[in-house]
Coordinates of C-alpha atoms in Angstrom, one line a residue:
M1 CA 0.8 21.1 10.6
G2 CA 3.2 21.3 13.6
G3 CA 0.4 20.0 15.8
A4 CA -0.2 17.1 13.5
F5 CA 3.5 16.1 13.6
L6 CA 3.6 16.4 17.4
A7 CA 0.3 14.6 18.1
A8 CA 1.5 11.7 15.9
A9 CA 4.8 11.7 17.7
V10 CA 3.4 11.8 21.2
L11 CA 0.9 8.9 20.6
A12 CA 3.6 6.9 18.8
R13 CA 6.0 7.3 21.8
L14 CA 3.3 6.3 24.3
G15 CA 2.3 3.3 22.1
G16 CA 5.9 2.3 21.6
R17 CA 6.3 1.8 25.4
I18 CA 3.8 -1.0 25.3
G19 CA 4.9 -2.5 22.0
L20 CA 2.3 -1.1 19.6
P21 CA 3.2 -0.3 16.0
T22 CA 3.2 3.3 14.8
I23 CA 0.6 3.1 12.0
P24 CA -2.6 2.7 14.0
L25 CA -1.4 5.3 16.4
F26 CA -0.8 7.9 13.7
I27 CA -4.3 7.1 12.4
L28 CA -5.8 7.3 15.9
A29 CA -4.2 10.8 16.3
G30 CA -6.0 11.9 13.2
I31 CA -9.3 10.5 14.4
L32 CA -9.1 12.1 17.8
L33 CA -8.0 15.5 16.5
G34 CA -10.2 15.6 13.4
P35 CA -13.7 17.0 12.8
N36 CA -15.5 13.7 13.2
T37 CA -14.7 13.2 16.9
P38 CA -16.0 15.3 19.9
G39 CA -13.4 17.5 21.6
Y40 CA -10.6 19.7 20.4
V41 CA -10.4 19.9 16.6
L42 CA -6.8 20.5 15.3
V43 CA -7.7 20.1 11.6
S44 CA -11.3 20.9 10.6
D45 CA -10.9 20.2 6.9
P46 CA -8.9 17.0 5.9
H47 CA -8.2 18.6 2.5
D48 CA -5.9 21.1 4.2
L49 CA -3.3 18.3 4.5
E50 CA -4.2 16.6 1.2
M51 CA -1.0 17.5 -0.8
L52 CA 1.3 16.7 2.1
S53 CA -0.5 13.4 2.6
L54 CA -0.1 12.5 -1.1
L55 CA 3.6 13.3 -0.8
G56 CA 3.8 10.8 2.0
L57 CA 2.2 8.2 -0.1
V58 CA 4.5 8.9 -3.0
L59 CA 7.6 8.7 -0.8
L60 CA 6.5 5.4 0.8
L61 CA 6.0 3.8 -2.6
F62 CA 9.2 5.4 -4.0
Y63 CA 11.1 3.8 -1.2
L64 CA 9.4 0.5 -1.9
G65 CA 10.7 0.7 -5.5
L66 CA 14.2 1.4 -4.2
E67 CA 14.1 -1.9 -2.3
F68 CA 12.6 -3.9 -5.2
H69 CA 15.5 -4.6 -7.6
L70 CA 15.1 -5.1 -11.3
D71 CA 16.8 -8.5 -10.9
D72 CA 13.8 -9.6 -8.8
L73 CA 11.6 -8.9 -11.8
K74 CA 13.9 -10.7 -14.3
T75 CA 14.5 -13.8 -12.2
G76 CA 11.1 -14.1 -10.4
G77 CA 8.6 -12.5 -12.8
R78 CA 6.6 -15.7 -13.4
K79 CA 6.3 -16.5 -9.7
M80 CA 5.5 -12.9 -8.9
A81 CA 2.7 -12.9 -11.5
L82 CA 1.3 -16.2 -10.1
A83 CA 1.3 -15.1 -6.5
G84 CA -0.2 -11.7 -7.4
G85 CA -2.8 -13.2 -9.6
A86 CA -3.8 -15.7 -7.0
Y87 CA -4.0 -13.0 -4.4
L88 CA -6.3 -10.9 -6.6
A89 CA -8.4 -13.8 -7.7
L90 CA -9.1 -14.8 -4.1
N91 CA -9.6 -11.4 -2.6
V92 CA -11.3 -9.5 -5.5
G93 CA -13.4 -12.5 -6.2
A94 CA -14.5 -12.8 -2.6
G95 CA -15.2 -9.1 -2.5
L96 CA -17.4 -9.3 -5.6
G97 CA -19.3 -12.2 -4.1
F98 CA -19.7 -10.5 -0.8
G99 CA -21.0 -7.4 -2.6
F100 CA -23.7 -9.4 -4.4
A101 CA -24.5 -11.2 -1.2
L102 CA -25.3 -7.8 0.5
G103 CA -27.8 -7.1 -2.2
W104 CA -26.9 -3.4 -2.5
G105 CA -26.6 -3.4 -6.3
T106 CA -24.3 -4.4 -9.1
A107 CA -22.3 -1.1 -9.2
E108 CA -21.9 -1.3 -5.4
A109 CA -20.7 -4.9 -5.7
L110 CA -18.1 -3.9 -8.2
V111 CA -16.9 -1.2 -5.8
L112 CA -16.7 -3.6 -2.9
A113 CA -14.6 -6.0 -5.1
G114 CA -11.9 -3.4 -5.2
V115 CA -12.3 -2.4 -1.5
L116 CA -11.9 -5.9 -0.2
G117 CA -9.5 -7.0 -2.9
I118 CA -6.6 -4.4 -2.8
S119 CA -4.1 -4.0 0.0
S120 CA -2.8 -0.7 1.2
S121 CA 0.6 -0.2 -0.4
A122 CA 1.5 2.5 2.1
I123 CA 0.7 0.4 5.2
V124 CA 2.3 -2.7 3.8
T125 CA 5.5 -0.7 3.1
K126 CA 5.5 0.8 6.6
V127 CA 4.9 -2.5 8.3
L128 CA 7.9 -4.1 6.5
V129 CA 10.1 -1.2 7.4
D130 CA 9.0 -1.0 11.1
L131 CA 9.3 -4.8 11.6
G132 CA 12.7 -4.9 9.9
R133 CA 11.6 -7.5 7.3
L134 CA 12.8 -5.9 4.1
G135 CA 15.6 -8.5 4.0
N136 CA 13.4 -11.5 4.7
P137 CA 13.0 -14.0 1.8
E138 CA 9.2 -13.8 1.9
T139 CA 9.3 -10.0 1.4
R140 CA 10.0 -10.6 -2.3
P141 CA 6.6 -12.2 -3.0
I142 CA 4.9 -9.5 -0.8
L143 CA 6.4 -6.7 -2.8
G144 CA 5.6 -8.7 -6.0
I145 CA 1.9 -8.9 -5.0
I146 CA 1.9 -5.2 -4.3
V147 CA 3.3 -4.5 -7.8
V148 CA 0.7 -6.8 -9.4
E149 CA -2.1 -5.1 -7.4
D150 CA -1.0 -1.7 -8.5
I151 CA -1.0 -2.7 -12.2
F152 CA -4.5 -4.2 -11.7
L153 CA -5.6 -1.1 -9.9
A154 CA -4.8 1.1 -12.9
L155 CA -6.9 -1.0 -15.3
Y156 CA -9.7 -1.6 -12.7
L157 CA -10.2 2.2 -12.1
A158 CA -10.3 2.9 -15.8
A159 CA -13.0 0.3 -16.3
L160 CA -14.9 1.1 -13.1
Q161 CA -15.4 4.8 -13.6
P162 CA -17.8 4.7 -16.6
V163 CA -19.8 1.8 -14.9
I164 CA -20.5 3.6 -11.6
S165 CA -21.1 6.9 -13.3
G166 CA -23.7 5.4 -15.5
A167 CA -21.9 6.0 -18.8
D168 CA -23.2 3.8 -21.6
S169 CA -20.1 4.2 -23.9
M170 CA -17.7 1.3 -23.7
T171 CA -15.5 3.1 -26.1
S172 CA -14.7 5.7 -23.4
A173 CA -13.8 2.9 -21.0
A174 CA -11.7 1.1 -23.6
V175 CA -9.8 4.4 -24.4
D176 CA -9.1 5.1 -20.7
A177 CA -7.9 1.5 -20.1
G178 CA -5.7 1.7 -23.2
K179 CA -4.1 5.0 -22.0
A180 CA -3.4 3.5 -18.6
F181 CA -1.9 0.3 -20.0
G182 CA 0.2 2.2 -22.6
F183 CA 1.7 4.4 -19.9
L184 CA 2.4 1.3 -17.8
L185 CA 4.3 -0.2 -20.7
L186 CA 6.2 3.0 -21.1
L187 CA 7.2 3.0 -17.4
A188 CA 8.2 -0.7 -17.6
A189 CA 10.4 0.0 -20.7
A190 CA 12.1 2.9 -19.0
A191 CA 12.8 0.7 -16.0
R192 CA 14.1 -2.1 -18.2
W193 CA 16.3 -0.2 -20.7
G194 CA 16.6 3.4 -19.3
T195 CA 18.3 2.8 -16.0
R196 CA 21.9 3.5 -17.2
L197 CA 20.9 6.8 -18.8
V198 CA 18.9 7.8 -15.7
G199 CA 21.8 6.9 -13.5
R200 CA 24.1 9.3 -15.5
L201 CA 21.5 12.1 -15.3
I202 CA 21.0 11.9 -11.6
A203 CA 24.6 11.2 -10.5
T204 CA 26.1 14.0 -8.3
R205 CA 28.4 14.2 -5.3
D206 CA 26.2 16.9 -3.7
N207 CA 23.6 15.4 -1.4
E208 CA 21.4 18.5 -1.7
L209 CA 21.2 18.3 -5.5
L210 CA 20.6 14.5 -5.3
V211 CA 17.7 15.0 -2.9
I212 CA 16.1 17.6 -5.1
S213 CA 16.6 15.5 -8.2
F214 CA 15.1 12.2 -6.9
L215 CA 12.3 14.0 -5.1
G216 CA 11.4 16.0 -8.2
A217 CA 11.5 12.9 -10.4
A218 CA 9.4 10.8 -8.0
V219 CA 6.7 13.5 -7.6
L220 CA 6.7 14.5 -11.3
I221 CA 6.2 10.9 -12.6
A222 CA 3.6 10.2 -9.9
G223 CA 1.6 13.2 -11.2
V224 CA 2.0 12.3 -14.9
S225 CA 0.9 8.7 -14.0
E226 CA -2.3 10.1 -12.5
V227 CA -3.0 12.1 -15.6
F228 CA -2.8 8.9 -17.7
G229 CA -5.1 7.0 -15.3
V230 CA -2.4 5.1 -13.6
A231 CA -2.2 5.2 -9.8
D232 CA 0.3 7.9 -8.7
A233 CA 1.8 5.3 -6.3
I234 CA 2.9 3.0 -9.1
G235 CA 4.6 5.9 -10.9
A236 CA 6.6 6.7 -7.8
F237 CA 7.4 3.0 -7.4
M238 CA 8.8 2.7 -11.0
V239 CA 11.0 5.8 -10.4
G240 CA 12.3 4.1 -7.2
L241 CA 12.8 0.9 -9.2
M242 CA 15.0 2.7 -11.7
L243 CA 17.0 4.8 -9.3
G244 CA 17.6 1.9 -6.9
S245 CA 19.6 0.1 -9.6
T246 CA 21.9 3.1 -10.3
S247 CA 25.3 3.9 -8.7
S248 CA 23.5 6.5 -6.5
G249 CA 20.9 4.0 -5.3
E250 CA 22.5 3.4 -1.8
R251 CA 22.9 7.1 -1.1
I252 CA 19.3 7.7 -2.2
R253 CA 18.0 5.0 0.2
E254 CA 19.8 6.8 3.1
L255 CA 18.7 10.3 2.1
V256 CA 15.0 9.4 1.6
H257 CA 14.6 7.9 5.1
P258 CA 13.8 11.1 7.1
L259 CA 11.5 12.4 4.3
R260 CA 9.7 9.0 4.1
D261 CA 9.2 8.8 7.8
A262 CA 8.0 12.4 8.3
F263 CA 5.6 12.6 5.4
G264 CA 4.5 9.0 5.9
A265 CA 3.3 10.0 9.4
I266 CA 1.3 12.9 7.9
F267 CA -0.3 10.4 5.4
F268 CA -1.6 8.2 8.1
F269 CA -2.6 11.2 10.3
A270 CA -4.7 12.6 7.3
F271 CA -6.0 9.1 6.8
G272 CA -7.5 9.2 10.3
L273 CA -9.0 12.7 9.7
S274 CA -11.2 11.3 6.9
I275 CA -12.7 8.5 9.1
D276 CA -15.9 9.1 11.1
P277 CA -16.1 6.4 13.8
G278 CA -19.7 7.5 14.5
D279 CA -20.9 6.0 11.2
L280 CA -19.6 2.5 12.2
P281 CA -22.6 1.2 14.3
T282 CA -25.0 1.6 11.3
V283 CA -23.1 -1.0 9.2
L284 CA -21.3 -2.9 12.0
V285 CA -22.6 -6.4 11.0
P286 CA -21.5 -6.3 7.3
V287 CA -18.2 -4.6 8.3
L288 CA -17.4 -7.5 10.7
A289 CA -18.4 -10.0 8.1
A290 CA -16.2 -8.4 5.5
V291 CA -13.3 -8.3 7.9
A292 CA -13.8 -12.1 8.5
V293 CA -13.8 -12.8 4.8
T294 CA -10.6 -10.7 4.3
L295 CA -8.9 -12.5 7.1
L296 CA -9.8 -15.9 5.6
M297 CA -8.8 -15.0 2.0
N298 CA -5.5 -13.5 3.2
V299 CA -4.6 -16.7 5.0
V300 CA -5.4 -18.8 1.9
A301 CA -3.5 -16.4 -0.3
G302 CA -0.5 -16.5 2.0
L303 CA -0.5 -20.3 1.9
V304 CA -0.8 -20.3 -1.9
A305 CA 2.1 -17.8 -2.3
A306 CA 4.2 -19.8 0.1
R307 CA 3.5 -22.9 -1.9
I308 CA 4.6 -21.1 -5.1
Y309 CA 7.8 -20.0 -3.5
R310 CA 8.3 -23.2 -1.4
F311 CA 8.2 -21.5 1.9
G312 CA 7.1 -22.9 5.3
P313 CA 4.3 -21.8 7.7
R314 CA 6.1 -18.8 9.2
P315 CA 6.7 -17.0 5.8
A316 CA 3.2 -17.9 4.8
A317 CA 1.9 -16.2 8.0
N318 CA 4.1 -13.2 7.3
I319 CA 2.7 -12.9 3.8
A320 CA -0.9 -13.2 4.9
T321 CA -0.7 -10.7 7.8
S322 CA 1.6 -8.2 6.0
L323 CA -0.9 -7.8 3.1
L324 CA -4.0 -7.6 5.4
A325 CA -4.4 -3.9 5.8
R326 CA -6.7 -1.9 3.5
G327 CA -6.4 1.9 3.2
E328 CA -5.9 4.7 0.7
F329 CA -7.4 3.0 -2.3
A330 CA -10.6 2.0 -0.5
L331 CA -11.1 5.6 0.6
I332 CA -10.7 6.7 -3.0
L333 CA -13.4 4.2 -4.0
A334 CA -15.6 5.6 -1.2
T335 CA -15.3 9.1 -2.6
M336 CA -16.0 7.8 -6.2
A337 CA -19.1 6.0 -4.9
A338 CA -20.5 9.0 -3.1
T339 CA -19.9 11.3 -6.1
A340 CA -21.7 8.8 -8.4
G341 CA -24.7 8.6 -6.0
L342 CA -24.4 5.0 -5.1
D343 CA -25.9 3.4 -2.0
E344 CA -25.4 5.7 0.9
R345 CA -24.4 2.8 3.1
L346 CA -21.2 2.3 1.1
S347 CA -19.3 5.2 2.6
P348 CA -19.7 4.3 6.3
F349 CA -19.1 0.7 5.4
I350 CA -15.8 1.4 3.7
A351 CA -14.7 3.8 6.5
G352 CA -15.4 1.2 9.2
Y353 CA -13.8 -1.7 7.3
V354 CA -10.7 0.4 6.5
L355 CA -10.4 1.6 10.1
I356 CA -10.5 -1.9 11.6
L357 CA -8.1 -3.5 9.1
A358 CA -5.7 -0.5 9.2
V359 CA -5.4 -1.1 12.9
L360 CA -5.6 -4.9 12.8
G361 CA -3.1 -5.3 9.9
P362 CA 0.0 -4.0 11.6
L363 CA -0.9 -5.6 14.9
A364 CA -1.4 -9.0 13.2
A365 CA 1.8 -8.6 11.2
G366 CA 3.8 -8.2 14.4
R367 CA 2.3 -11.4 15.8
A368 CA 2.4 -13.5 12.7
G369 CA 4.1 -16.3 14.7
W370 CA 0.8 -17.1 16.4
L371 CA -0.8 -17.8 13.0
A372 CA 2.2 -19.8 11.9
R373 CA 1.7 -22.3 14.7
I374 CA -1.7 -23.4 13.3
L375 CA -0.9 -23.3 9.6
P376 CA -0.4 -26.6 7.7
G377 CA 3.0 -27.6 6.3
R378 CA 6.5 -27.6 7.7
A379 CA 9.5 -25.3 7.5
A380 CA 11.2 -25.5 4.2
P381 CA 15.0 -25.1 3.9
R382 CA 16.1 -21.7 2.5
T383 CA 17.6 -21.9 -0.9
E384 CA 19.1 -18.4 -0.9
E385 CA 20.7 -16.0 1.5
P386 CA 18.4 -13.1 2.4
A387 CA 19.6 -9.6 1.8
K388 CA 20.7 -7.5 4.7
A389 CA 17.6 -6.3 6.6
E390 CA 17.2 -2.6 7.5
P391 CA 17.2 -1.9 11.2
V392 CA 13.8 -1.4 12.8
A393 CA 12.7 2.2 12.6
A394 CA 12.5 4.2 15.8
G395 CA 9.1 3.7 17.4
G396 CA 8.3 0.7 15.3
G397 CA 6.4 -2.3 16.3
G398 CA 9.5 -4.5 16.7

């Protein structure tokens, strides 16, 4: 555990000297010191860090909820739904078409639709924090798309599981989807009408008690969400959404920073442990083709979202590049596919695809200005003052 922290820190410090973002370096540390790469093996079984890794994911999405205010949902819900729906239609649709084009099978195509279609919430959050863009006006649609993706994710997983496992009962799939959707509605109702009560329950002057309270709430609701078939990440997000609007919200944002950064690093390190770069050459051509499709669809989706929000080329480029990375959800799908006995090429394909985009995404986000120069349109005047941006995290991509 200590070695994982130090390895991530050393590589991030070295990369920071030449302007590289921290995320791909944390992942690289996991790859180099994991069981799939020759040389010294620090962690032989990636499951040893599984709980700590999940805690990192929960804290990253909890922080995302803290930054996404309820007012954003009330005033911009329609635009958020349009932007998120357009992103999913473009990327999930392209993923499904790409899956059928490969000819690996219908179940495999349905898996690839999710792999190519859903961004990594954890990486997107870390990119926005590291680049100091939480206060940018285009961050609102980025966070909105992430929320829409997570809602879609809950229903998609509930519907996909019986399909890839060969279950012939649509009743089971309908029941699972209904449970997930019902719990989502319950979380939304609590966020809409329960904020004042939650604020009273969690309020305390003691920082120690406040940390224990918000951490317990985030982890507990994340766990309950998973039981009901909803992604644990969206449960943590909804808790952050509620607590961010309370009188303790500002103190919680400050107190969660070191926890988010420490366990977020472990999440990306463990992410690297699960990737075997040796499998990449066997599926290199379809992986590169999938990366090209994702790049194209994200640029188109960025332009569409910018059009909906009346942004210019630079915000469109920021949206496109910030949402580019794929990550934890794709690896979950790889595990599901392997368990269900689907095409054996799926696992190395997903691993290679995720590895390339997990590295390329943060790098592209830090250089979005290059893309903005070639995008159509002209800069639109800002109609609102952006919120105060958080300072760039230490070791970030700048």
